[in-house]
Coordinates of C-alpha atoms in Angstrom, one line a residue:
M1 CA -13.6 13.3 36.7
D2 CA -16.8 13.9 36.9
M3 CA -18.2 15.3 33.0
G4 CA -21.3 17.0 35.0
S5 CA -24.2 16.9 32.8
I6 CA -24.9 18.1 28.8
A7 CA -28.1 18.2 26.4
V8 CA -27.6 17.5 23.1
Y9 CA -29.7 18.4 20.5
S10 CA -30.0 16.9 17.6
D11 CA -29.2 20.3 15.4
G12 CA -26.3 20.2 17.2
K13 CA -26.1 23.0 20.0
L14 CA -24.9 22.1 23.7
V15 CA -27.1 23.1 26.8
P16 CA -25.3 22.4 30.1
P17 CA -27.6 22.7 32.8
K18 CA -27.8 25.5 36.0
P19 CA -25.9 24.2 39.0
G20 CA -27.7 22.6 41.2
Q21 CA -30.3 21.3 38.3
N22 CA -30.8 17.8 36.7
A23 CA -31.0 18.6 32.5
D24 CA -34.9 18.5 31.5
P25 CA -34.7 14.7 29.9
K26 CA -37.6 16.2 28.4
P27 CA -37.8 18.4 25.0
V28 CA -37.4 22.7 24.7
A29 CA -39.8 24.6 23.0
G30 CA -38.0 25.4 20.1
R31 CA -35.9 22.8 19.9
Q32 CA -36.1 19.9 17.5
G33 CA -35.3 17.0 19.1
T34 CA -34.9 15.3 22.3
Q35 CA -32.7 15.6 25.1
I36 CA -30.2 13.7 26.4
T37 CA -28.5 13.7 29.6
V38 CA -25.4 12.7 30.3
E39 CA -23.9 12.6 34.1
D40 CA -21.4 11.7 36.1
L41 CA -19.0 9.7 32.8
F42 CA -17.2 6.8 33.4
Y43 CA -18.5 6.8 37.2
N44 CA -17.9 3.0 38.1
V45 CA -14.5 2.9 35.3
P46 CA -11.8 4.2 37.6
S47 CA -9.3 3.8 35.0
R48 CA -10.6 4.8 32.1
R49 CA -10.8 7.9 33.8
R50 CA -7.5 8.3 35.4
A51 CA -6.7 8.1 31.3
F52 CA -7.9 11.6 30.6
R53 CA -5.2 14.1 30.3
S54 CA -5.7 17.9 31.3
P55 CA -9.2 19.3 30.2
S56 CA -7.2 21.0 27.8
E57 CA -5.7 18.7 26.0
E58 CA -9.1 16.6 25.9
Y59 CA -11.3 19.9 24.8
S60 CA -8.8 20.4 21.8
K61 CA -9.8 16.0 20.7
I62 CA -13.6 16.8 21.0
L63 CA -12.9 20.8 19.2
D64 CA -11.2 18.4 16.1
V65 CA -14.1 15.8 16.6
V66 CA -16.6 18.1 15.9
G67 CA -15.2 19.8 13.3
R68 CA -14.3 16.9 11.7
Y69 CA -18.6 17.1 11.9
A70 CA -18.8 20.1 11.1
V71 CA -18.0 20.3 8.0
H72 CA -18.8 17.1 6.4
C73 CA -22.0 17.5 7.7
G74 CA -24.2 19.6 5.6
G75 CA -27.4 20.9 6.6
V76 CA -26.5 20.5 10.2
S77 CA -25.3 23.4 12.8
F78 CA -23.0 22.8 15.0
S79 CA -21.8 25.0 18.6
C80 CA -19.6 23.7 20.8
K81 CA -18.1 25.9 23.7
K82 CA -15.8 25.2 27.0
H83 CA -17.7 25.1 30.3
G84 CA -17.4 28.7 31.1
D85 CA -16.1 30.4 28.3
T86 CA -17.3 33.1 26.2
D87 CA -16.2 32.5 23.2
M88 CA -17.3 29.1 21.1
G89 CA -15.0 26.8 20.0
V90 CA -17.3 25.9 16.7
S91 CA -19.9 27.5 15.9
T92 CA -21.7 26.2 11.8
T93 CA -24.9 26.7 11.0
A94 CA -27.1 24.0 9.3
S95 CA -27.0 26.9 6.4
S96 CA -23.9 27.6 5.3
P97 CA -22.2 25.9 1.8
I98 CA -19.5 23.8 2.8
T99 CA -16.5 26.6 2.4
D100 CA -17.8 28.8 4.8
R101 CA -17.2 25.5 7.0
I102 CA -14.5 25.1 6.7
R103 CA -13.3 28.4 7.4
R104 CA -15.4 28.7 10.5
V105 CA -13.3 25.4 11.2
H106 CA -9.5 25.8 9.8
G107 CA -9.4 29.9 8.7
S108 CA -10.0 31.9 5.1
A109 CA -6.5 31.0 5.1
V110 CA -6.8 27.5 3.3
A111 CA -10.5 28.0 2.8
N112 CA -9.7 31.1 0.7
E113 CA -7.4 28.1 -2.3
L114 CA -9.5 25.0 -2.4
L115 CA -10.9 23.3 -5.4
E116 CA -13.1 20.9 -5.7
F117 CA -12.8 17.6 -6.8
K118 CA -15.3 14.4 -7.4
V119 CA -14.7 10.9 -9.2
S120 CA -16.4 8.0 -9.1
D121 CA -15.4 4.9 -10.8
K122 CA -19.2 2.0 -11.0
S123 CA -16.7 -0.7 -11.7
L124 CA -15.2 -0.2 -8.1
G125 CA -18.0 0.7 -6.6
F126 CA -17.3 3.7 -5.3
T127 CA -18.7 7.6 -5.4
A128 CA -15.9 10.3 -4.2
K129 CA -16.2 14.1 -3.6
G130 CA -14.5 16.8 -1.5
M131 CA -12.4 20.2 -0.6
L132 CA -8.2 20.3 -1.8
S133 CA -6.1 22.7 -1.0
N134 CA -4.5 24.4 -4.3
A135 CA -0.7 25.4 -4.7
N136 CA -1.0 27.6 -3.3
Y137 CA -1.4 26.8 0.2
H138 CA 0.6 24.4 2.4
V139 CA 1.9 23.9 5.8
K140 CA 3.8 21.5 8.3
K141 CA 1.9 18.8 8.4
T142 CA -0.9 17.5 6.0
T143 CA -4.7 18.1 7.2
L144 CA -7.0 15.4 5.8
L145 CA -10.7 14.4 6.9
L146 CA -11.8 11.5 5.6
F147 CA -15.1 10.0 5.4
I148 CA -16.4 6.7 4.4
N149 CA -19.1 6.0 4.3
H150 CA -20.2 8.9 6.4
R151 CA -18.0 7.6 9.0
S152 CA -14.8 9.7 10.2
V153 CA -11.8 7.6 9.8
E154 CA -8.1 7.2 8.9
S155 CA -6.7 5.8 6.1
S156 CA -2.4 5.3 6.1
S157 CA -2.6 4.5 1.9
I158 CA -4.8 7.2 0.6
K159 CA -3.0 9.9 3.0
R160 CA 0.3 8.1 1.4
G161 CA -1.0 8.7 -2.2
I162 CA -2.6 12.3 -1.8
E163 CA 0.6 13.9 -0.2
A164 CA 2.8 12.2 -3.3
T165 CA 0.5 13.6 -5.7
Y166 CA 0.7 17.2 -4.0
S167 CA 4.8 16.5 -4.0
A168 CA 5.2 17.4 -7.4
F169 CA 3.1 21.1 -6.9
L170 CA 4.5 22.3 -3.2
P171 CA 7.4 22.9 -1.9
K172 CA 9.9 20.6 -0.3
G173 CA 8.3 20.3 3.4
G174 CA 5.0 21.5 1.9
H175 CA 1.8 19.6 2.6
P176 CA -1.8 19.9 1.9
F177 CA -5.4 20.3 3.0
A178 CA -8.1 17.8 2.3
Y179 CA -11.2 16.8 2.8
L180 CA -12.3 14.0 0.9
S181 CA -16.1 12.1 1.9
L182 CA -15.9 8.5 -0.2
E183 CA -18.7 6.3 -0.3
I184 CA -18.2 2.6 -0.9
E185 CA -20.7 -0.6 -1.3
P186 CA -20.6 -1.6 2.2
H187 CA -19.8 -5.3 1.7
R188 CA -16.6 -4.1 0.1
V189 CA -16.3 -2.7 3.1
D190 CA -14.6 -4.3 5.9
V191 CA -14.6 -2.3 9.4
N192 CA -13.7 -5.4 12.6
V193 CA -9.8 -4.3 11.6
H194 CA -9.0 -1.9 14.2
P195 CA -10.2 -1.4 18.0
T196 CA -11.6 1.5 18.2
K197 CA -12.6 1.1 14.3
R198 CA -10.4 4.0 13.1
E199 CA -9.3 2.2 10.8
V200 CA -10.8 0.3 7.5
N201 CA -9.9 -1.6 4.9
F202 CA -11.9 -2.1 1.3
L203 CA -11.7 -4.1 -1.8
H204 CA -9.5 -2.5 -4.5
E205 CA -7.6 0.0 -2.7
D206 CA -4.4 0.7 -4.9
E207 CA -6.9 1.2 -8.0
I208 CA -9.5 3.1 -6.0
V209 CA -6.2 5.5 -4.5
Q210 CA -4.7 5.6 -7.5
K211 CA -8.0 7.1 -9.4
I212 CA -8.3 9.6 -6.3
C213 CA -5.4 10.3 -7.1
E214 CA -5.3 10.8 -10.9
T215 CA -8.3 13.2 -10.2
I216 CA -6.4 15.3 -7.8
Q217 CA -3.3 15.6 -10.1
E218 CA -5.8 16.8 -12.6
K219 CA -6.9 19.7 -10.6
L220 CA -3.9 20.3 -9.3
A221 CA -2.3 20.9 -13.4
A222 CA -5.5 23.0 -14.0
V223 CA -4.8 25.5 -12.3
D224 CA -0.7 25.9 -11.5
T225 CA -0.6 28.2 -13.8
S226 CA -1.9 30.3 -11.4
R227 CA 0.6 30.1 -8.9
S228 CA 2.2 32.5 -6.8
Y229 CA 5.4 33.2 -6.2
T230 CA 7.3 35.7 -3.5
L231 CA 10.1 37.4 -3.6
T232 CA 13.1 36.1 -0.7
Q233 CA 16.2 36.8 -0.5
T234 CA 19.1 34.7 1.2
L235 CA 20.0 37.0 4.2
L236 CA 22.7 36.1 6.8
P237 CA 22.6 34.6 9.7
G238 CA 20.5 36.3 12.2
A239 CA 19.0 38.8 10.1
K240 CA 15.6 39.9 9.8
A241 CA 12.8 38.2 7.8
V242 CA 11.4 40.1 5.0
A243 CA 9.2 37.9 3.6
T244 CA 7.1 35.2 4.4
S245 CA 5.8 32.5 2.3
S246 CA 1.9 33.1 0.4
G247 CA 0.6 30.4 1.0
K248 CA 2.5 29.5 4.6
D249 CA 0.1 29.1 7.9
D250 CA 2.1 30.7 10.7
D251 CA 0.3 31.5 13.9
T252 CA 2.9 34.4 14.9
T253 CA 3.6 36.2 11.8
T254 CA 1.7 38.2 9.7
G255 CA 1.5 38.9 6.0
S256 CA 3.6 41.4 6.6
G257 CA 6.8 40.0 7.6
R258 CA 6.3 40.7 11.8
M259 CA 4.8 39.3 14.9
K260 CA 1.1 39.5 16.4
D261 CA 2.5 43.0 18.7
G262 CA 4.2 44.2 15.8
T263 CA 7.8 43.2 16.6
P264 CA 9.9 42.7 13.4
A265 CA 9.7 38.6 12.5
I266 CA 13.5 37.7 13.6
S267 CA 14.8 34.0 11.0
A268 CA 14.6 31.3 14.3
R269 CA 17.7 29.0 14.5
T270 CA 17.0 26.0 14.8
K271 CA 19.3 23.4 16.3
K272 CA 21.4 22.0 13.9
P273 CA 20.7 17.5 13.7
Y274 CA 23.7 15.3 14.1
E275 CA 24.4 14.4 10.9
Y276 CA 24.8 10.0 11.7
N277 CA 20.6 10.8 12.7
M278 CA 20.1 12.4 8.9
V279 CA 18.6 10.1 6.1
R280 CA 20.4 10.1 2.8
V281 CA 17.5 10.6 0.9
D282 CA 14.1 10.9 1.1
N283 CA 11.9 8.2 0.3
R284 CA 9.0 10.4 -1.7
D285 CA 11.7 10.8 -4.2
R286 CA 11.5 8.6 -7.2
K287 CA 14.6 7.4 -9.3
I288 CA 14.8 8.5 -12.1
T289 CA 15.5 4.9 -13.7
T290 CA 12.3 4.2 -13.1
M291 CA 10.8 6.6 -15.8
L292 CA 13.7 5.5 -18.6
Q293 CA 11.6 2.9 -20.9
P294 CA 13.9 -0.3 -21.6
N295 CA 15.3 -0.8 -24.9
T296 CA 12.9 -4.3 -25.4
D297 CA 15.4 -5.2 -28.9
S298 CA 16.7 -8.2 -27.4
P299 CA 18.7 -10.0 -29.6
D300 CA 18.9 -13.5 -30.5
G301 CA 15.6 -14.3 -30.6
G302 CA 15.5 -14.1 -26.5
K303 CA 12.0 -12.1 -25.5
T304 CA 11.9 -10.2 -23.0
N305 CA 8.8 -8.9 -20.9
E306 CA 7.7 -6.4 -22.1
D307 CA 7.9 -8.9 -25.7
Q308 CA 6.0 -11.0 -24.0
S309 CA 3.0 -9.3 -23.6
K310 CA 3.1 -8.2 -26.9
E311 CA 2.2 -11.8 -27.8
Y312 CA 0.3 -12.7 -25.1
G313 CA -2.7 -11.0 -24.3
Y314 CA -3.5 -9.1 -20.5
D315 CA -6.9 -9.4 -19.4
N316 CA -7.9 -8.0 -16.7
N317 CA -11.1 -6.5 -16.9
S318 CA -13.2 -8.9 -15.0
Q319 CA -16.4 -7.9 -12.3
W320 CA -15.3 -8.5 -8.8
T321 CA -16.4 -11.2 -7.4
L322 CA -16.9 -11.4 -3.3
I323 CA -15.2 -14.5 -1.9
N324 CA -16.2 -15.1 1.7
Y325 CA -14.9 -18.7 2.3
T326 CA -13.8 -19.9 5.9
T327 CA -11.0 -21.5 4.2
V328 CA -9.9 -18.7 1.9
R329 CA -10.3 -16.0 5.6
K330 CA -8.2 -18.8 7.7
L331 CA -5.6 -18.6 5.5
R332 CA -5.5 -14.8 4.9
A333 CA -5.9 -14.7 9.4
D334 CA -2.7 -16.7 9.1
V335 CA -1.0 -13.8 7.4
R336 CA -2.1 -11.2 9.4
E337 CA -1.4 -13.3 12.9
S338 CA 2.3 -14.3 11.2
A339 CA 2.9 -10.4 10.4
H340 CA 6.5 -9.3 11.8
K341 CA 5.5 -5.4 13.2
G342 CA 9.9 -4.2 12.3
L343 CA 10.0 -6.1 8.7
C344 CA 6.4 -4.6 8.0
E345 CA 8.0 -1.1 8.7
M346 CA 10.9 -1.4 6.9
F347 CA 9.1 -2.7 4.0
Q348 CA 6.1 -0.1 3.5
N349 CA 8.6 2.7 4.1
H350 CA 11.9 1.7 2.2
T351 CA 14.1 3.6 -0.1
F352 CA 15.0 1.3 -2.8
I353 CA 18.4 1.5 -4.2
G354 CA 19.0 -0.5 -6.4
V355 CA 19.8 -5.2 -7.9
V356 CA 22.9 -6.0 -6.3
D357 CA 23.3 -9.9 -7.6
E358 CA 20.5 -11.1 -10.7
H359 CA 22.0 -14.9 -9.7
R360 CA 21.7 -14.5 -6.2
R361 CA 19.2 -12.5 -5.9
L362 CA 19.5 -9.9 -4.2
A363 CA 18.9 -6.0 -3.5
A364 CA 20.3 -3.6 -1.7
V365 CA 16.9 -1.1 0.1
Q366 CA 17.3 1.9 2.7
H367 CA 15.6 2.6 5.9
G368 CA 16.4 5.4 7.8
V369 CA 20.3 4.8 8.1
K370 CA 20.0 2.0 7.3
L371 CA 21.0 -0.6 4.5
Y372 CA 20.0 -3.7 3.7
L373 CA 20.3 -6.2 2.0
V374 CA 17.1 -7.9 0.5
D375 CA 16.7 -11.5 -0.2
Y376 CA 14.0 -10.2 -3.1
A377 CA 12.8 -14.2 -4.3
A378 CA 12.0 -14.3 -0.6
V379 CA 10.0 -11.1 -0.8
C380 CA 7.9 -11.7 -4.1
F381 CA 7.3 -15.1 -3.1
E382 CA 5.3 -14.1 -0.2
M383 CA 3.7 -10.4 -1.6
F384 CA 2.6 -13.0 -5.2
Y385 CA 1.5 -15.5 -2.4
Q386 CA -0.6 -13.1 -0.3
I387 CA -2.0 -11.4 -3.8
G388 CA -3.5 -14.6 -4.7
L389 CA -5.1 -14.7 -1.3
S390 CA -7.0 -11.1 -1.8
D391 CA -7.5 -10.8 -5.0
F392 CA -8.9 -14.9 -4.9
A393 CA -11.0 -16.4 -7.7
N394 CA -10.6 -12.0 -9.2
F395 CA -7.0 -12.8 -11.5
G396 CA -6.8 -11.5 -14.5
H397 CA -5.5 -13.3 -17.7
I398 CA -2.3 -14.3 -19.7
R399 CA -3.9 -15.2 -22.9
L400 CA -1.8 -17.7 -24.6
N401 CA -2.0 -17.7 -28.0
P402 CA -2.2 -20.4 -29.7
S403 CA -2.5 -22.2 -26.7
I404 CA 0.0 -24.6 -26.1
P405 CA -1.3 -28.6 -24.9
L406 CA -0.5 -29.8 -21.8
R407 CA 1.1 -33.0 -23.2
E408 CA 3.4 -31.1 -24.7
I409 CA 5.0 -28.1 -21.8
L410 CA 4.9 -31.9 -19.3
E411 CA 7.4 -33.5 -22.6
I412 CA 9.5 -30.1 -21.4
A413 CA 9.6 -30.3 -17.8
I414 CA 10.4 -34.0 -17.7
E415 CA 13.1 -33.8 -20.1
E416 CA 14.9 -31.0 -18.5
E417 CA 13.7 -33.1 -14.6
T418 CA 15.5 -36.1 -16.1
S419 CA 18.9 -33.8 -17.6
R420 CA 19.1 -33.0 -14.0
T421 CA 18.4 -35.9 -12.3
S422 CA 20.9 -38.5 -14.7
E423 CA 23.7 -35.9 -13.3
T424 CA 22.9 -36.6 -9.4
Q425 CA 22.1 -40.6 -9.7
N426 CA 25.5 -40.8 -11.0
G427 CA 24.8 -44.5 -12.2
T428 CA 22.2 -45.8 -9.5
G429 CA 20.4 -47.6 -11.5
T430 CA 17.2 -46.4 -10.8
V431 CA 14.4 -45.8 -12.9
F432 CA 11.3 -43.5 -12.9
D433 CA 7.8 -44.1 -15.1
W434 CA 7.5 -40.3 -16.2
E435 CA 5.0 -41.4 -18.9
A436 CA 3.2 -42.7 -16.1
A437 CA 3.4 -39.6 -14.0
L438 CA 2.8 -37.7 -17.8
Q439 CA -0.8 -39.0 -17.9
T440 CA -1.9 -38.7 -14.4
I441 CA -1.3 -35.2 -14.1
E442 CA -2.1 -34.2 -17.5
K443 CA -5.5 -36.7 -16.3
L444 CA -5.6 -34.5 -13.2
L445 CA -5.5 -30.9 -14.1
I446 CA -8.6 -31.8 -17.4
D447 CA -10.5 -33.1 -14.6
K448 CA -10.4 -30.3 -12.0
R449 CA -10.5 -27.3 -15.0
Q450 CA -13.5 -26.1 -13.6
M451 CA -12.2 -25.1 -10.6
L452 CA -9.2 -24.1 -11.9
K453 CA -10.6 -21.6 -14.1
E454 CA -13.7 -20.0 -11.8
Y455 CA -10.6 -20.2 -9.4
F456 CA -7.1 -19.3 -10.6
A457 CA -7.5 -18.0 -14.1
M458 CA -6.3 -20.7 -15.3
E459 CA -8.0 -22.0 -18.5
I460 CA -7.6 -25.9 -19.7
T461 CA -9.9 -27.5 -22.8
E462 CA -11.3 -30.7 -22.4
S463 CA -8.4 -32.0 -25.2
G464 CA -6.0 -30.8 -22.5
E465 CA -4.7 -27.4 -23.8
L466 CA -3.9 -24.3 -21.4
T467 CA -4.9 -21.0 -23.3
S468 CA -4.8 -18.7 -20.0
I469 CA -2.7 -18.7 -17.1
P470 CA -3.5 -16.1 -14.1
L471 CA -2.5 -12.6 -13.9
L472 CA -1.3 -10.8 -10.3
L473 CA 0.3 -7.4 -10.8
K474 CA 0.0 -5.3 -13.7
G475 CA 3.2 -4.2 -15.4
Y476 CA 5.1 -7.6 -14.5
M477 CA 5.2 -10.4 -16.8
P478 CA 6.4 -14.2 -14.9
S479 CA 9.2 -15.4 -16.9
L480 CA 7.6 -18.8 -19.2
G481 CA 10.1 -20.3 -19.2
K482 CA 9.3 -21.1 -16.1
L483 CA 5.7 -22.5 -17.3
P484 CA 6.3 -26.3 -17.7
S485 CA 7.9 -27.1 -14.4
F486 CA 5.3 -24.9 -12.9
I487 CA 3.1 -27.1 -15.0
L488 CA 4.6 -30.4 -13.9
R489 CA 4.6 -28.8 -9.8
L490 CA 1.0 -29.4 -10.1
G491 CA 0.4 -33.3 -9.8
P492 CA 2.7 -33.9 -6.8
N493 CA 2.6 -30.6 -5.0
V494 CA -0.6 -29.4 -4.6
D495 CA -3.4 -31.7 -2.3
W496 CA -5.9 -31.5 -3.8
N497 CA -7.9 -33.5 -1.4
S498 CA -8.7 -30.7 1.5
E499 CA -10.2 -27.5 0.7
L500 CA -7.5 -25.6 2.9
E501 CA -4.3 -27.1 2.0
C502 CA -5.2 -27.2 -1.7
F503 CA -5.9 -23.4 -2.3
D504 CA -2.7 -23.1 -0.4
T505 CA -0.7 -25.8 -1.8
L506 CA -1.7 -23.9 -5.4
L507 CA -1.8 -20.6 -4.4
R508 CA 2.3 -21.3 -3.3
E509 CA 2.8 -23.1 -6.3
I510 CA 1.4 -19.4 -8.5
A511 CA 3.7 -17.5 -6.4
L512 CA 6.8 -19.8 -6.8
F513 CA 6.2 -19.6 -10.6
Y514 CA 5.6 -15.2 -10.2
V515 CA 9.1 -15.4 -8.6
P516 CA 12.0 -13.8 -10.6
E517 CA 14.2 -16.2 -12.2
I518 CA 17.7 -16.9 -11.9
L519 CA 20.3 -15.1 -14.4
P520 CA 24.4 -16.5 -14.9
P521 CA 26.7 -14.8 -13.1
G522 CA 27.6 -11.7 -15.3
P523 CA 31.0 -11.3 -16.1
E524 CA 31.7 -8.8 -13.6
S525 CA 30.2 -11.5 -10.1
P526 CA 31.9 -13.7 -8.3
P527 CA 30.8 -17.3 -8.9
A528 CA 28.8 -18.1 -5.7
A529 CA 26.2 -20.6 -4.1
T530 CA 22.7 -19.5 -5.0
Q531 CA 21.0 -19.7 -0.9
A532 CA 17.8 -18.0 -2.9
A533 CA 16.1 -20.8 -4.6
A534 CA 16.9 -22.1 -0.8
A535 CA 14.1 -20.3 0.4
T536 CA 11.6 -20.1 -2.5
G537 CA 11.9 -23.5 -3.7
D538 CA 13.8 -23.8 -6.9
E539 CA 16.9 -25.6 -5.9
N540 CA 16.7 -27.7 -8.7
S541 CA 17.7 -24.4 -11.4
N542 CA 20.4 -24.3 -12.6
P543 CA 22.1 -21.4 -12.2
N544 CA 24.8 -21.5 -14.5
D545 CA 22.4 -22.9 -17.6
D546 CA 21.2 -19.6 -19.9
G547 CA 17.8 -20.9 -21.1
G548 CA 19.8 -21.8 -24.2
W549 CA 20.0 -17.5 -24.9
G550 CA 23.1 -15.8 -25.8
D551 CA 25.5 -14.0 -23.9
A552 CA 23.1 -11.0 -25.7
A553 CA 19.6 -11.9 -24.9
V554 CA 21.2 -12.9 -21.3
A555 CA 22.3 -9.2 -20.8
A556 CA 19.1 -8.2 -22.2
R557 CA 17.1 -9.9 -19.9
R558 CA 19.3 -8.5 -17.0
D559 CA 18.4 -5.0 -17.5
E560 CA 14.6 -5.9 -17.7
L561 CA 15.1 -7.6 -15.0
K562 CA 16.2 -5.1 -13.3
R563 CA 13.5 -2.4 -14.2
S564 CA 11.5 -4.8 -12.8
V565 CA 12.2 -5.7 -9.6
E566 CA 12.6 -1.7 -9.2
A567 CA 9.9 -0.5 -11.1
V568 CA 7.3 -2.7 -10.6
L569 CA 7.7 -5.1 -7.9
F570 CA 9.7 -2.9 -5.1
P571 CA 6.4 0.0 -5.4
A572 CA 3.5 -3.4 -4.9
V573 CA 6.6 -4.7 -2.1
K574 CA 5.2 -1.3 -0.6
K575 CA 2.0 -1.5 -0.8
R576 CA 0.9 -5.1 -0.5
L577 CA 3.4 -6.9 1.6
I578 CA 2.4 -7.9 5.0
A579 CA 6.2 -9.3 5.9
P580 CA 6.1 -12.5 8.1
K581 CA 8.5 -13.3 11.1
T582 CA 10.0 -16.2 8.8
L583 CA 11.1 -13.3 6.0
L584 CA 14.5 -12.5 8.9
R585 CA 16.6 -14.4 7.3
G586 CA 16.3 -13.1 4.1
V587 CA 17.0 -9.9 5.4
T588 CA 20.2 -8.2 6.1
E589 CA 21.9 -5.5 7.8
V590 CA 24.8 -4.2 5.9
A591 CA 25.2 -1.1 7.4
N592 CA 24.2 1.2 10.0
L593 CA 25.1 5.0 9.8
K594 CA 25.4 5.4 13.1
G595 CA 27.2 2.6 14.2
L596 CA 30.0 4.0 11.4
Y597 CA 30.2 7.1 13.3
R598 CA 30.2 5.2 16.4
I599 CA 33.1 3.1 15.4
F600 CA 35.1 6.2 14.1
E601 CA 35.0 8.2 17.9
R602 CA 36.2 5.9 19.4
S603 CA 39.1 5.6 16.5
C604 CA 39.8 9.0 17.0

C-alpha cells in the first residue's frame, strides 16, 4: 500500500505534495514548524502492508485518532481530509473552546448536553477533568475519550465504572459520552502492560476510579431535575412511530419522526433471539440484598464483623510507599503468567447468585447462560494473596485494643492443636515439646518485628505484645478466631532464610488467615466432607466445632458471612482477582441453558 507523501506541520495541517513532486522538507513561508516527509510507507515490510484493510476503514481509524487529539489538545488546530475529497473529515481551530471542538468532531447532539467536571486528590496523586453528557443524552454504545498524562489510552475499569454510574440515570440500553483527562504522577503509572501501549495500569486504581465515579454521580444528580422526557405510545406491530427519544443519537431519522428523505419512520422489526441465548439477569443490576444492613446484635455474646470493627480500630490513612523490590516483581510476574483467560473472563463478568453452603464454603455464580458452583474459600485465598502482592508494604492496620501478648495467643493455638492431635494419635505415645516450640516462635516473631511492621503492618512490641494486624480489604474483618492458628503457623510455615520465599510464604499465611472460616452445617444442610479446606490449607479445621458459640450466635454469624461474601468479597473478586489455572478445580459448571434446551429438543 503506497501511502504517497504527507507533509505534517506543527499546527496540525496535512498538505499532500503535488503529483510527481516530492514534499519539500524545508519550512513553508507563513507556517510554524517543520515539514516531515512520509513516502512509500512500509515498503520493506510487505506483511505489514498486507495487513491494511480497505481505504475507507483505515481512514475511519485515522479520523478516530485525529478526532480524539483534536478534542484533547487545546490551542492546536487539526485538519484531516481524505485525498481527493473536498470536505474535511475533521477540522478544528486553535482558539475554539472544548465544547466547540466536541461539536465539530462528535456533533451538536452531544455538545448541547455536556457537563464539566474536575476532581483531584493529593494523597492518591491524581487530577482529573473532562466533559460528560447529562441524562438527556444517550446512545447505544459508550463513547469514552480517555487521556492519561496526555496520551490516548484505554481502561476497562474506568469504562465499567462510568457505565455503572450512568446506569442509574439512563434508560436501559443507553450509554453516555465522556471525555476524561487524567494526570497521574509518572512513577505511579505502568505503561508496559500492552504491546501497543493502548492500556496502562496505575496505583490506587480502585480508589481513583471510585473518586471519579462519585464526582460524576454528584454532577448528574445535581442536574437531574433538568431531564426531558418524550411522550410515547405503545403501537401495534408494524405501526408507524409517533415520537423519538429526545436524547437518542440516530443518523437515519430526524427529530420529527421522519426519515432524512422525508418518508415516515417505520418501527424496525428486530429478529427475536432464541430463548436459550438470552441471559437471565443483567450483570449490571445490583441485588437488593446488598443494600440491606444486617442486625449487628449477636446473641450469646457472639461478635459479628461489624461488632469487631468497632472494638478494633481501622487505620488505612497511611501514605503510599512505592516498592520496587526484584523479589516482589518476580512474584507479581508469576501471578500474571499463571492466569487462565477463561476463568479471568468469568470472574470479571460474573453475576453473584448466592452462598450455597457455608460448611463447604460454596457459592453459585452465573456467567452468560451458564451456572457455576464456586469454592469461594479457594477464590478468596488467591485474591487475598494477590492483594498482598499489589499492596505490599502499604497495608492498613487493624488496631488491637488492648494489645494481646504473643504467649497467650500461642498458648491458645497450642491447646487447640494438642486437642486435635490427641484425637488422631490414638495412644501412639508420641510426645512433642510444645513449650520449646512456643518459646522459639515467640522469640522469632519478636526478632523479626521490624520487618513485620514495615512490610506487613504487624506491630509487635519488644515485650512480645501484638498491637496490630494487617488490613487487606476495606469493609471486611477476618475471623479473629483464626488468629491463634495464624500466629502459630508463622513459625514453621514461613521460610525466614530467603527473601523471595519469606515474602511468598508469609503472604500466603496472611491470605489463609483472611479466608472466611468454616461454619457448622445448618439444620437443613446434610452432612458432607469439607473439600474446600484442602484447597486452602485448612485441613486441621474441625467443621463441627462451633467455637463455643450457641446456635443463635452461629446463625447470626452465618447471616453476616453471607452478606460479606456477597457485598464485599465477590465485588472485590471482580476487580482484583487474576484467576490462575489452579482455580479450575474450584469451579464446577452445574447448569448450561443452551445444553438444557438441546436435551429438551432431543427428547421431544
